[in-house]
mmCIF file of N, CA and C in Angstrom:
data_model
loop_
_atom_site.group_PDB
_atom_site.id
_atom_site.type_symbol
_atom_site.label_atom_id
_atom_site.label_comp_id
_atom_site.label_asym_id
_atom_site.label_seq_id
_atom_site.Cartn_x
_atom_site.Cartn_y
_atom_site.Cartn_z
ATOM 1 N N MET A 1 -99.447 -49.829 -71.589
ATOM 2 C CA MET A 1 -98.176 -49.528 -71.064
ATOM 3 C C MET A 1 -98.313 -48.633 -69.750
ATOM 4 N N ARG A 2 -97.549 -48.926 -68.777
ATOM 5 C CA ARG A 2 -97.699 -48.249 -67.507
ATOM 6 C C ARG A 2 -96.472 -47.218 -67.466
ATOM 7 N N LEU A 3 -96.894 -46.047 -66.993
ATOM 8 C CA LEU A 3 -95.921 -44.996 -66.850
ATOM 9 C C LEU A 3 -95.605 -44.859 -65.328
ATOM 10 N N ALA A 4 -94.410 -44.795 -65.065
ATOM 11 C CA ALA A 4 -93.925 -44.607 -63.739
ATOM 12 C C ALA A 4 -94.390 -43.194 -63.258
ATOM 13 N N THR A 5 -94.820 -43.061 -61.981
ATOM 14 C CA THR A 5 -95.186 -41.855 -61.451
ATOM 15 C C THR A 5 -94.387 -41.584 -60.223
ATOM 16 N N LEU A 6 -94.154 -40.381 -59.957
ATOM 17 C CA LEU A 6 -93.444 -39.935 -58.825
ATOM 18 C C LEU A 6 -94.488 -39.710 -57.683
ATOM 19 N N ARG A 7 -94.235 -40.315 -56.554
ATOM 20 C CA ARG A 7 -95.120 -40.146 -55.438
ATOM 21 C C ARG A 7 -94.501 -39.263 -54.432
ATOM 22 N N ARG A 8 -95.278 -38.269 -54.017
ATOM 23 C CA ARG A 8 -94.759 -37.363 -53.016
ATOM 24 C C ARG A 8 -94.887 -38.111 -51.620
ATOM 25 N N ALA A 9 -93.828 -37.989 -50.751
ATOM 26 C CA ALA A 9 -93.918 -38.529 -49.489
ATOM 27 C C ALA A 9 -94.921 -37.797 -48.602
ATOM 28 N N ARG A 10 -95.703 -38.572 -47.895
ATOM 29 C CA ARG A 10 -96.583 -37.969 -46.955
ATOM 30 C C ARG A 10 -95.894 -37.786 -45.556
ATOM 31 N N ALA A 11 -96.411 -36.968 -44.755
ATOM 32 C CA ALA A 11 -95.779 -36.746 -43.470
ATOM 33 C C ALA A 11 -95.570 -38.070 -42.714
ATOM 34 N N GLY A 12 -96.573 -38.911 -42.838
ATOM 35 C CA GLY A 12 -96.434 -40.227 -42.175
ATOM 36 C C GLY A 12 -95.305 -41.086 -42.662
ATOM 37 N N ASP A 13 -94.917 -40.915 -43.956
ATOM 38 C CA ASP A 13 -93.877 -41.664 -44.585
ATOM 39 C C ASP A 13 -92.536 -41.411 -44.184
ATOM 40 N N GLN A 14 -92.268 -40.179 -43.660
ATOM 41 C CA GLN A 14 -90.940 -39.633 -43.307
ATOM 42 C C GLN A 14 -90.662 -40.041 -41.856
ATOM 43 N N PRO A 15 -89.410 -40.657 -41.668
ATOM 44 C CA PRO A 15 -89.105 -40.959 -40.288
ATOM 45 C C PRO A 15 -88.871 -39.656 -39.477
ATOM 46 N N SER A 16 -89.116 -39.680 -38.228
ATOM 47 C CA SER A 16 -88.933 -38.468 -37.445
ATOM 48 C C SER A 16 -87.463 -38.460 -36.977
ATOM 49 N N GLY A 17 -86.995 -37.275 -36.529
ATOM 50 C CA GLY A 17 -85.659 -37.238 -36.152
ATOM 51 C C GLY A 17 -84.714 -36.752 -37.214
ATOM 52 N N VAL A 18 -83.469 -37.031 -37.093
ATOM 53 C CA VAL A 18 -82.379 -36.583 -38.041
ATOM 54 C C VAL A 18 -81.782 -37.865 -38.635
ATOM 55 N N VAL A 19 -81.691 -37.908 -39.953
ATOM 56 C CA VAL A 19 -81.108 -39.026 -40.671
ATOM 57 C C VAL A 19 -79.915 -38.626 -41.380
ATOM 58 N N GLY A 20 -78.825 -39.380 -41.264
ATOM 59 C CA GLY A 20 -77.618 -38.995 -41.945
ATOM 60 C C GLY A 20 -76.612 -40.248 -41.844
ATOM 61 N N HIS A 21 -75.480 -40.075 -42.484
ATOM 62 C CA HIS A 21 -74.313 -41.039 -42.518
ATOM 63 C C HIS A 21 -73.433 -40.839 -41.290
ATOM 64 N N VAL A 22 -73.043 -41.884 -40.662
ATOM 65 C CA VAL A 22 -72.127 -41.798 -39.563
ATOM 66 C C VAL A 22 -70.715 -41.458 -39.912
ATOM 67 N N ARG A 23 -70.092 -40.521 -39.224
ATOM 68 C CA ARG A 23 -68.646 -40.142 -39.335
ATOM 69 C C ARG A 23 -68.092 -40.295 -37.925
ATOM 70 N N LEU A 24 -67.107 -41.211 -37.868
ATOM 71 C CA LEU A 24 -66.536 -41.572 -36.474
ATOM 72 C C LEU A 24 -65.078 -41.039 -36.414
ATOM 73 N N ASP A 25 -64.775 -40.495 -35.214
ATOM 74 C CA ASP A 25 -63.394 -40.124 -34.873
ATOM 75 C C ASP A 25 -63.435 -39.754 -33.446
ATOM 76 N N ARG A 26 -62.394 -40.152 -32.761
ATOM 77 C CA ARG A 26 -62.267 -39.837 -31.262
ATOM 78 C C ARG A 26 -61.876 -38.306 -31.157
ATOM 79 N N ARG A 27 -61.450 -37.765 -32.277
ATOM 80 C CA ARG A 27 -60.982 -36.246 -32.217
ATOM 81 C C ARG A 27 -61.815 -35.473 -33.139
ATOM 82 N N THR A 28 -62.456 -34.474 -32.645
ATOM 83 C CA THR A 28 -63.326 -33.595 -33.474
ATOM 84 C C THR A 28 -62.550 -32.894 -34.602
ATOM 85 N N LYS A 29 -61.241 -32.433 -34.350
ATOM 86 C CA LYS A 29 -60.475 -31.896 -35.341
ATOM 87 C C LYS A 29 -60.273 -32.773 -36.617
ATOM 88 N N ASN A 30 -60.063 -34.025 -36.380
ATOM 89 C CA ASN A 30 -59.935 -34.981 -37.522
ATOM 90 C C ASN A 30 -61.142 -35.217 -38.321
ATOM 91 N N LEU A 31 -62.278 -35.007 -37.834
ATOM 92 C CA LEU A 31 -63.502 -35.154 -38.561
ATOM 93 C C LEU A 31 -63.807 -34.010 -39.505
ATOM 94 N N SER A 32 -63.591 -32.842 -39.120
ATOM 95 C CA SER A 32 -64.059 -31.659 -39.870
ATOM 96 C C SER A 32 -63.647 -31.653 -41.239
ATOM 97 N N ARG A 33 -62.536 -32.271 -41.571
ATOM 98 C CA ARG A 33 -62.057 -32.220 -43.005
ATOM 99 C C ARG A 33 -62.899 -33.207 -43.893
ATOM 100 N N ARG A 34 -63.526 -34.156 -43.322
ATOM 101 C CA ARG A 34 -64.286 -35.166 -44.199
ATOM 102 C C ARG A 34 -65.776 -35.174 -43.988
ATOM 103 N N LEU A 35 -66.261 -34.123 -43.384
ATOM 104 C CA LEU A 35 -67.701 -34.075 -43.183
ATOM 105 C C LEU A 35 -68.581 -33.467 -44.348
ATOM 106 N N ARG A 36 -69.687 -34.009 -44.470
ATOM 107 C CA ARG A 36 -70.645 -33.469 -45.538
ATOM 108 C C ARG A 36 -71.907 -33.002 -44.660
ATOM 109 N N PRO A 37 -72.655 -32.118 -45.367
ATOM 110 C CA PRO A 37 -73.914 -31.723 -44.601
ATOM 111 C C PRO A 37 -74.813 -32.965 -44.250
ATOM 112 N N ALA A 38 -75.387 -32.861 -43.043
ATOM 113 C CA ALA A 38 -76.332 -33.866 -42.482
ATOM 114 C C ALA A 38 -75.679 -35.106 -41.963
ATOM 115 N N ASP A 39 -74.287 -35.096 -41.967
ATOM 116 C CA ASP A 39 -73.577 -36.288 -41.425
ATOM 117 C C ASP A 39 -73.913 -36.359 -39.847
ATOM 118 N N ILE A 40 -73.876 -37.581 -39.386
ATOM 119 C CA ILE A 40 -74.083 -37.760 -37.907
ATOM 120 C C ILE A 40 -72.689 -38.000 -37.336
ATOM 121 N N VAL A 41 -72.209 -37.076 -36.545
ATOM 122 C CA VAL A 41 -70.860 -37.194 -36.060
ATOM 123 C C VAL A 41 -70.801 -37.906 -34.750
ATOM 124 N N VAL A 42 -69.866 -38.924 -34.574
ATOM 125 C CA VAL A 42 -69.677 -39.644 -33.394
ATOM 126 C C VAL A 42 -68.216 -39.393 -32.882
ATOM 127 N N ILE A 43 -68.193 -38.853 -31.693
ATOM 128 C CA ILE A 43 -66.839 -38.390 -31.051
ATOM 129 C C ILE A 43 -66.718 -39.004 -29.713
ATOM 130 N N ASP A 44 -65.484 -38.898 -29.084
ATOM 131 C CA ASP A 44 -65.280 -39.176 -27.729
ATOM 132 C C ASP A 44 -64.481 -38.070 -27.098
ATOM 133 N N HIS A 45 -65.240 -36.981 -26.580
ATOM 134 C CA HIS A 45 -64.641 -35.739 -26.283
ATOM 135 C C HIS A 45 -65.260 -35.180 -25.065
ATOM 136 N N VAL A 46 -64.595 -35.234 -23.869
ATOM 137 C CA VAL A 46 -65.100 -34.526 -22.687
ATOM 138 C C VAL A 46 -64.896 -33.051 -22.844
ATOM 139 N N ASP A 47 -65.832 -32.214 -22.363
ATOM 140 C CA ASP A 47 -65.708 -30.775 -22.472
ATOM 141 C C ASP A 47 -65.551 -30.287 -23.942
ATOM 142 N N LEU A 48 -66.632 -30.388 -24.669
ATOM 143 C CA LEU A 48 -66.505 -29.910 -26.028
ATOM 144 C C LEU A 48 -66.101 -28.371 -26.061
ATOM 145 N N ASP A 49 -65.162 -28.123 -27.001
ATOM 146 C CA ASP A 49 -64.667 -26.727 -27.080
ATOM 147 C C ASP A 49 -65.319 -25.984 -28.086
ATOM 148 N N ARG A 50 -65.164 -24.672 -28.101
ATOM 149 C CA ARG A 50 -65.918 -23.707 -29.041
ATOM 150 C C ARG A 50 -65.449 -23.885 -30.419
ATOM 151 N N VAL A 51 -64.142 -23.938 -30.640
ATOM 152 C CA VAL A 51 -63.608 -24.045 -32.016
ATOM 153 C C VAL A 51 -63.970 -25.322 -32.696
ATOM 154 N N GLY A 52 -63.875 -26.405 -32.036
ATOM 155 C CA GLY A 52 -64.329 -27.701 -32.650
ATOM 156 C C GLY A 52 -65.772 -27.663 -33.040
ATOM 157 N N GLU A 53 -66.562 -27.215 -32.131
ATOM 158 C CA GLU A 53 -68.065 -27.248 -32.421
ATOM 159 C C GLU A 53 -68.493 -26.232 -33.449
ATOM 160 N N GLU A 54 -67.739 -25.065 -33.442
ATOM 161 C CA GLU A 54 -68.015 -24.165 -34.491
ATOM 162 C C GLU A 54 -67.750 -24.683 -35.819
ATOM 163 N N ALA A 55 -66.672 -25.547 -36.000
ATOM 164 C CA ALA A 55 -66.375 -26.188 -37.302
ATOM 165 C C ALA A 55 -67.412 -27.243 -37.630
ATOM 166 N N LEU A 56 -68.015 -27.864 -36.663
ATOM 167 C CA LEU A 56 -69.085 -28.922 -36.920
ATOM 168 C C LEU A 56 -70.336 -28.150 -37.476
ATOM 169 N N VAL A 57 -70.659 -27.039 -36.816
ATOM 170 C CA VAL A 57 -71.848 -26.259 -37.292
ATOM 171 C C VAL A 57 -71.521 -25.657 -38.594
ATOM 172 N N ALA A 58 -70.365 -25.247 -38.920
ATOM 173 C CA ALA A 58 -70.029 -24.735 -40.268
ATOM 174 C C ALA A 58 -70.173 -25.811 -41.353
ATOM 175 N N ARG A 59 -70.010 -27.025 -40.985
ATOM 176 C CA ARG A 59 -70.157 -28.121 -41.926
ATOM 177 C C ARG A 59 -71.635 -28.636 -41.991
ATOM 178 N N SER A 60 -72.493 -27.999 -41.226
ATOM 179 C CA SER A 60 -73.969 -28.393 -41.309
ATOM 180 C C SER A 60 -74.167 -29.814 -40.923
ATOM 181 N N VAL A 61 -73.607 -30.337 -39.819
ATOM 182 C CA VAL A 61 -73.770 -31.660 -39.408
ATOM 183 C C VAL A 61 -75.272 -31.870 -38.926
ATOM 184 N N GLY A 62 -75.702 -33.075 -39.038
ATOM 185 C CA GLY A 62 -77.097 -33.410 -38.680
ATOM 186 C C GLY A 62 -77.261 -33.581 -37.220
ATOM 187 N N ALA A 63 -76.277 -34.156 -36.535
ATOM 188 C CA ALA A 63 -76.332 -34.417 -35.015
ATOM 189 C C ALA A 63 -74.938 -34.794 -34.591
ATOM 190 N N VAL A 64 -74.713 -34.684 -33.334
ATOM 191 C CA VAL A 64 -73.436 -34.980 -32.680
ATOM 192 C C VAL A 64 -73.749 -35.912 -31.570
ATOM 193 N N ILE A 65 -73.112 -37.161 -31.726
ATOM 194 C CA ILE A 65 -73.141 -38.191 -30.725
ATOM 195 C C ILE A 65 -71.832 -38.252 -29.933
ATOM 196 N N ASN A 66 -71.915 -37.980 -28.612
ATOM 197 C CA ASN A 66 -70.681 -37.952 -27.882
ATOM 198 C C ASN A 66 -70.638 -39.207 -26.953
ATOM 199 N N VAL A 67 -69.560 -39.938 -27.041
ATOM 200 C CA VAL A 67 -69.468 -41.153 -26.225
ATOM 201 C C VAL A 67 -69.262 -40.641 -24.711
ATOM 202 N N ALA A 68 -68.594 -39.612 -24.552
ATOM 203 C CA ALA A 68 -68.369 -39.001 -23.236
ATOM 204 C C ALA A 68 -69.275 -37.932 -22.839
ATOM 205 N N PRO A 69 -69.304 -37.351 -21.655
ATOM 206 C CA PRO A 69 -70.076 -36.195 -21.425
ATOM 207 C C PRO A 69 -69.512 -34.968 -21.978
ATOM 208 N N SER A 70 -70.397 -34.113 -22.669
ATOM 209 C CA SER A 70 -69.827 -32.893 -23.224
ATOM 210 C C SER A 70 -69.501 -31.806 -22.256
ATOM 211 N N VAL A 71 -70.042 -31.882 -21.083
ATOM 212 C CA VAL A 71 -69.664 -30.980 -20.063
ATOM 213 C C VAL A 71 -69.347 -31.798 -18.714
ATOM 214 N N SER A 72 -68.126 -31.552 -18.206
ATOM 215 C CA SER A 72 -67.756 -32.255 -17.008
ATOM 216 C C SER A 72 -68.013 -31.410 -15.787
ATOM 217 N N GLY A 73 -68.182 -30.098 -16.044
ATOM 218 C CA GLY A 73 -68.303 -29.107 -14.818
ATOM 219 C C GLY A 73 -66.992 -28.664 -14.296
ATOM 220 N N ARG A 74 -65.873 -29.024 -14.915
ATOM 221 C CA ARG A 74 -64.582 -28.637 -14.423
ATOM 222 C C ARG A 74 -64.340 -27.160 -14.739
ATOM 223 N N TYR A 75 -64.889 -26.796 -15.918
ATOM 224 C CA TYR A 75 -64.685 -25.301 -16.313
ATOM 225 C C TYR A 75 -65.811 -25.051 -17.343
ATOM 226 N N PRO A 76 -66.128 -23.735 -17.451
ATOM 227 C CA PRO A 76 -67.174 -23.433 -18.513
ATOM 228 C C PRO A 76 -66.619 -23.705 -19.893
ATOM 229 N N ASN A 77 -67.497 -24.432 -20.677
ATOM 230 C CA ASN A 77 -67.038 -24.723 -22.039
ATOM 231 C C ASN A 77 -68.260 -24.400 -22.955
ATOM 232 N N LEU A 78 -68.011 -23.673 -24.123
ATOM 233 C CA LEU A 78 -69.112 -23.171 -24.905
ATOM 234 C C LEU A 78 -69.423 -24.065 -26.040
ATOM 235 N N GLY A 79 -68.773 -25.189 -26.255
ATOM 236 C CA GLY A 79 -69.035 -26.126 -27.359
ATOM 237 C C GLY A 79 -70.478 -26.635 -27.419
ATOM 238 N N PRO A 80 -71.016 -27.147 -26.327
ATOM 239 C CA PRO A 80 -72.339 -27.709 -26.322
ATOM 240 C C PRO A 80 -73.460 -26.637 -26.619
ATOM 241 N N GLU A 81 -73.245 -25.356 -26.007
ATOM 242 C CA GLU A 81 -74.201 -24.274 -26.176
ATOM 243 C C GLU A 81 -74.202 -23.801 -27.764
ATOM 244 N N ILE A 82 -73.047 -23.877 -28.381
ATOM 245 C CA ILE A 82 -72.950 -23.590 -29.847
ATOM 246 C C ILE A 82 -73.722 -24.540 -30.665
ATOM 247 N N LEU A 83 -73.601 -25.821 -30.401
ATOM 248 C CA LEU A 83 -74.325 -26.780 -31.142
ATOM 249 C C LEU A 83 -75.827 -26.670 -30.944
ATOM 250 N N ILE A 84 -76.260 -26.551 -29.724
ATOM 251 C CA ILE A 84 -77.727 -26.472 -29.444
ATOM 252 C C ILE A 84 -78.308 -25.213 -29.985
ATOM 253 N N ALA A 85 -77.530 -24.067 -29.880
ATOM 254 C CA ALA A 85 -78.025 -22.819 -30.435
ATOM 255 C C ALA A 85 -78.224 -22.957 -31.901
ATOM 256 N N ALA A 86 -77.385 -23.749 -32.594
ATOM 257 C CA ALA A 86 -77.468 -23.913 -34.094
ATOM 258 C C ALA A 86 -78.551 -24.969 -34.474
ATOM 259 N N GLY A 87 -79.267 -25.522 -33.514
ATOM 260 C CA GLY A 87 -80.235 -26.473 -33.778
ATOM 261 C C GLY A 87 -79.706 -27.952 -33.969
ATOM 262 N N VAL A 88 -78.373 -28.201 -33.625
ATOM 263 C CA VAL A 88 -77.873 -29.426 -33.915
ATOM 264 C C VAL A 88 -78.060 -30.348 -32.627
ATOM 265 N N PRO A 89 -78.771 -31.464 -32.707
ATOM 266 C CA PRO A 89 -78.997 -32.382 -31.625
ATOM 267 C C PRO A 89 -77.708 -32.871 -31.056
ATOM 268 N N LEU A 90 -77.617 -32.891 -29.747
ATOM 269 C CA LEU A 90 -76.251 -33.299 -29.027
ATOM 270 C C LEU A 90 -76.716 -34.426 -28.086
ATOM 271 N N ILE A 91 -76.293 -35.625 -28.325
ATOM 272 C CA ILE A 91 -76.591 -36.725 -27.403
ATOM 273 C C ILE A 91 -75.238 -37.087 -26.684
ATOM 274 N N ASP A 92 -75.254 -37.075 -25.445
ATOM 275 C CA ASP A 92 -74.061 -37.298 -24.655
ATOM 276 C C ASP A 92 -74.101 -38.677 -23.931
ATOM 277 N N SER A 93 -72.940 -39.087 -23.587
ATOM 278 C CA SER A 93 -72.748 -40.303 -22.687
ATOM 279 C C SER A 93 -73.397 -41.559 -23.251
ATOM 280 N N VAL A 94 -73.184 -41.852 -24.537
ATOM 281 C CA VAL A 94 -73.698 -43.060 -25.136
ATOM 282 C C VAL A 94 -72.852 -44.237 -24.766
ATOM 283 N N GLY A 95 -71.609 -44.038 -24.311
ATOM 284 C CA GLY A 95 -70.724 -45.073 -23.965
ATOM 285 C C GLY A 95 -69.806 -45.531 -25.106
ATOM 286 N N PRO A 96 -68.632 -46.023 -24.680
ATOM 287 C CA PRO A 96 -67.664 -46.373 -25.693
ATOM 288 C C PRO A 96 -68.020 -47.510 -26.649
ATOM 289 N N GLU A 97 -69.054 -48.345 -26.287
ATOM 290 C CA GLU A 97 -69.436 -49.400 -27.203
ATOM 291 C C GLU A 97 -69.994 -48.837 -28.504
ATOM 292 N N ALA A 98 -70.340 -47.571 -28.555
ATOM 293 C CA ALA A 98 -70.952 -46.894 -29.689
ATOM 294 C C ALA A 98 -69.833 -46.947 -30.871
ATOM 295 N N PHE A 99 -68.587 -46.943 -30.596
ATOM 296 C CA PHE A 99 -67.542 -47.154 -31.601
ATOM 297 C C PHE A 99 -67.478 -48.497 -32.196
ATOM 298 N N ALA A 100 -68.025 -49.402 -31.438
ATOM 299 C CA ALA A 100 -68.042 -50.852 -31.995
ATOM 300 C C ALA A 100 -69.337 -51.086 -32.670
ATOM 301 N N ARG A 101 -70.431 -50.425 -32.279
ATOM 302 C CA ARG A 101 -71.746 -50.677 -32.942
ATOM 303 C C ARG A 101 -71.966 -49.843 -34.275
ATOM 304 N N LEU A 102 -71.456 -48.709 -34.336
ATOM 305 C CA LEU A 102 -71.513 -47.772 -35.423
ATOM 306 C C LEU A 102 -70.349 -47.875 -36.309
ATOM 307 N N ARG A 103 -70.559 -47.892 -37.632
ATOM 308 C CA ARG A 103 -69.535 -47.978 -38.605
ATOM 309 C C ARG A 103 -69.523 -46.666 -39.472
ATOM 310 N N GLU A 104 -68.340 -46.292 -40.001
ATOM 311 C CA GLU A 104 -68.115 -45.121 -40.785
ATOM 312 C C GLU A 104 -69.109 -45.382 -42.082
ATOM 313 N N GLY A 105 -69.918 -44.335 -42.367
ATOM 314 C CA GLY A 105 -70.827 -44.407 -43.516
ATOM 315 C C GLY A 105 -72.188 -45.074 -43.361
ATOM 316 N N ASP A 106 -72.383 -45.653 -42.194
ATOM 317 C CA ASP A 106 -73.776 -46.268 -41.869
ATOM 318 C C ASP A 106 -74.784 -45.175 -41.883
ATOM 319 N N LEU A 107 -75.943 -45.467 -42.392
ATOM 320 C CA LEU A 107 -77.028 -44.549 -42.404
ATOM 321 C C LEU A 107 -77.919 -44.806 -41.135
ATOM 322 N N VAL A 108 -78.069 -43.764 -40.287
ATOM 323 C CA VAL A 108 -78.661 -43.882 -38.976
ATOM 324 C C VAL A 108 -79.680 -42.766 -38.801
ATOM 325 N N ARG A 109 -80.570 -43.012 -37.834
ATOM 326 C CA ARG A 109 -81.499 -41.902 -37.478
ATOM 327 C C ARG A 109 -81.350 -41.568 -35.982
ATOM 328 N N VAL A 110 -81.301 -40.308 -35.722
ATOM 329 C CA VAL A 110 -81.142 -39.867 -34.304
ATOM 330 C C VAL A 110 -82.558 -39.274 -33.902
ATOM 331 N N GLU A 111 -83.108 -39.779 -32.947
ATOM 332 C CA GLU A 111 -84.425 -39.195 -32.422
ATOM 333 C C GLU A 111 -84.386 -39.134 -30.918
ATOM 334 N N ASP A 112 -84.683 -37.967 -30.359
ATOM 335 C CA ASP A 112 -84.608 -37.723 -28.928
ATOM 336 C C ASP A 112 -83.256 -38.051 -28.444
ATOM 337 N N ASP A 113 -83.049 -39.089 -27.629
ATOM 338 C CA ASP A 113 -81.782 -39.521 -27.050
ATOM 339 C C ASP A 113 -81.240 -40.902 -27.596
ATOM 340 N N THR A 114 -81.705 -41.254 -28.754
ATOM 341 C CA THR A 114 -81.470 -42.629 -29.236
ATOM 342 C C THR A 114 -81.088 -42.600 -30.677
ATOM 343 N N VAL A 115 -80.116 -43.484 -31.043
ATOM 344 C CA VAL A 115 -79.561 -43.667 -32.401
ATOM 345 C C VAL A 115 -80.122 -45.008 -32.865
ATOM 346 N N TYR A 116 -80.812 -45.028 -33.983
ATOM 347 C CA TYR A 116 -81.366 -46.229 -34.617
ATOM 348 C C TYR A 116 -80.796 -46.476 -35.939
ATOM 349 N N ASP A 117 -80.672 -47.789 -36.316
ATOM 350 C CA ASP A 117 -80.231 -48.103 -37.639
ATOM 351 C C ASP A 117 -81.446 -48.040 -38.668
ATOM 352 N N VAL A 118 -81.240 -48.371 -39.889
ATOM 353 C CA VAL A 118 -82.279 -48.206 -40.950
ATOM 354 C C VAL A 118 -83.456 -49.132 -40.600
ATOM 355 N N ASP A 119 -83.192 -50.157 -39.856
ATOM 356 C CA ASP A 119 -84.394 -51.126 -39.693
ATOM 357 C C ASP A 119 -85.091 -50.690 -38.278
ATOM 358 N N GLY A 120 -84.649 -49.646 -37.635
ATOM 359 C CA GLY A 120 -85.337 -49.196 -36.405
ATOM 360 C C GLY A 120 -84.720 -49.787 -35.146
ATOM 361 N N LEU A 121 -83.595 -50.575 -35.276
ATOM 362 C CA LEU A 121 -82.931 -51.209 -34.092
ATOM 363 C C LEU A 121 -82.098 -50.079 -33.424
ATOM 364 N N ILE A 122 -82.207 -50.134 -32.025
ATOM 365 C CA ILE A 122 -81.376 -49.236 -31.265
ATOM 366 C C ILE A 122 -79.948 -49.570 -31.264
ATOM 367 N N LEU A 123 -79.072 -48.588 -31.666
ATOM 368 C CA LEU A 123 -77.679 -48.796 -31.695
ATOM 369 C C LEU A 123 -76.966 -48.132 -30.511
ATOM 370 N N ALA A 124 -77.530 -47.015 -30.033
ATOM 371 C CA ALA A 124 -76.974 -46.313 -28.911
ATOM 372 C C ALA A 124 -78.009 -45.429 -28.334
ATOM 373 N N LYS A 125 -77.836 -45.179 -26.932
ATOM 374 C CA LYS A 125 -78.762 -44.352 -26.276
ATOM 375 C C LYS A 125 -78.004 -43.491 -25.255
ATOM 376 N N GLY A 126 -78.285 -42.327 -25.071
ATOM 377 C CA GLY A 126 -77.558 -41.389 -24.248
ATOM 378 C C GLY A 126 -78.483 -40.374 -23.579
ATOM 379 N N VAL A 127 -77.982 -39.199 -23.432
ATOM 380 C CA VAL A 127 -78.663 -38.032 -22.768
ATOM 381 C C VAL A 127 -78.709 -36.974 -23.760
ATOM 382 N N ARG A 128 -79.876 -36.551 -24.102
ATOM 383 C CA ARG A 128 -80.055 -35.499 -25.078
ATOM 384 C C ARG A 128 -79.860 -34.144 -24.347
ATOM 385 N N GLN A 129 -78.892 -33.333 -24.851
ATOM 386 C CA GLN A 129 -78.638 -32.094 -24.160
ATOM 387 C C GLN A 129 -79.504 -30.979 -24.598
ATOM 388 N N THR A 130 -79.887 -30.080 -23.705
ATOM 389 C CA THR A 130 -80.646 -28.861 -23.962
ATOM 390 C C THR A 130 -79.884 -27.674 -23.399
ATOM 391 N N THR A 131 -80.358 -26.458 -23.673
ATOM 392 C CA THR A 131 -79.728 -25.330 -23.105
ATOM 393 C C THR A 131 -79.716 -25.406 -21.569
ATOM 394 N N GLU A 132 -80.837 -25.798 -21.027
ATOM 395 C CA GLU A 132 -81.041 -26.039 -19.560
ATOM 396 C C GLU A 132 -80.125 -26.958 -18.975
ATOM 397 N N SER A 133 -79.970 -28.186 -19.532
ATOM 398 C CA SER A 133 -79.189 -29.233 -19.004
ATOM 399 C C SER A 133 -77.672 -28.847 -19.020
ATOM 400 N N VAL A 134 -77.273 -28.131 -20.131
ATOM 401 C CA VAL A 134 -75.903 -27.727 -20.206
ATOM 402 C C VAL A 134 -75.498 -26.646 -19.188
ATOM 403 N N ALA A 135 -76.465 -25.737 -19.028
ATOM 404 C CA ALA A 135 -76.255 -24.667 -17.915
ATOM 405 C C ALA A 135 -76.160 -25.251 -16.623
ATOM 406 N N ALA A 136 -77.069 -26.238 -16.296
ATOM 407 C CA ALA A 136 -77.015 -26.931 -15.032
ATOM 408 C C ALA A 136 -75.771 -27.633 -14.854
ATOM 409 N N ALA A 137 -75.240 -28.301 -15.779
ATOM 410 C CA ALA A 137 -73.959 -29.073 -15.676
ATOM 411 C C ALA A 137 -72.689 -28.139 -15.369
ATOM 412 N N MET A 138 -72.775 -26.981 -16.055
ATOM 413 C CA MET A 138 -71.605 -25.995 -15.705
ATOM 414 C C MET A 138 -71.744 -25.356 -14.337
ATOM 415 N N THR A 139 -72.913 -25.406 -13.721
ATOM 416 C CA THR A 139 -72.965 -24.801 -12.419
ATOM 417 C C THR A 139 -72.725 -25.756 -11.354
ATOM 418 N N ASP A 140 -72.803 -27.068 -11.650
ATOM 419 C CA ASP A 140 -72.611 -28.016 -10.646
ATOM 420 C C ASP A 140 -71.174 -28.282 -10.079
#
């Protein structure tokens, strides 16, 4: 008789990056009500605002994928800085086709500036925001 054993995952077995389920909405406010921890949020929002991003951080999202640029440079906005300071990866400018490629509930992985499906196929690619890139965009 064979007994099932639990195998601990080794570091090499775990995919790198952030893994979570996709939650899509063009408006950040609409998303916050249905988010679970580690969800990957896909939005279309130029100039992320402080209130919306604080709500995402409070819900412990895994990453934020923005179809549009999070900072236009028109005025200072704190949303991107709030996400980055909380350790939430922010990928900008992935393009509107992301809404066609990604489906609500899909399991995806976000690594660097790229979104992958469970088989490792690239679904979207954008610009990974950092504290430095956000500061530079606000001074341009």
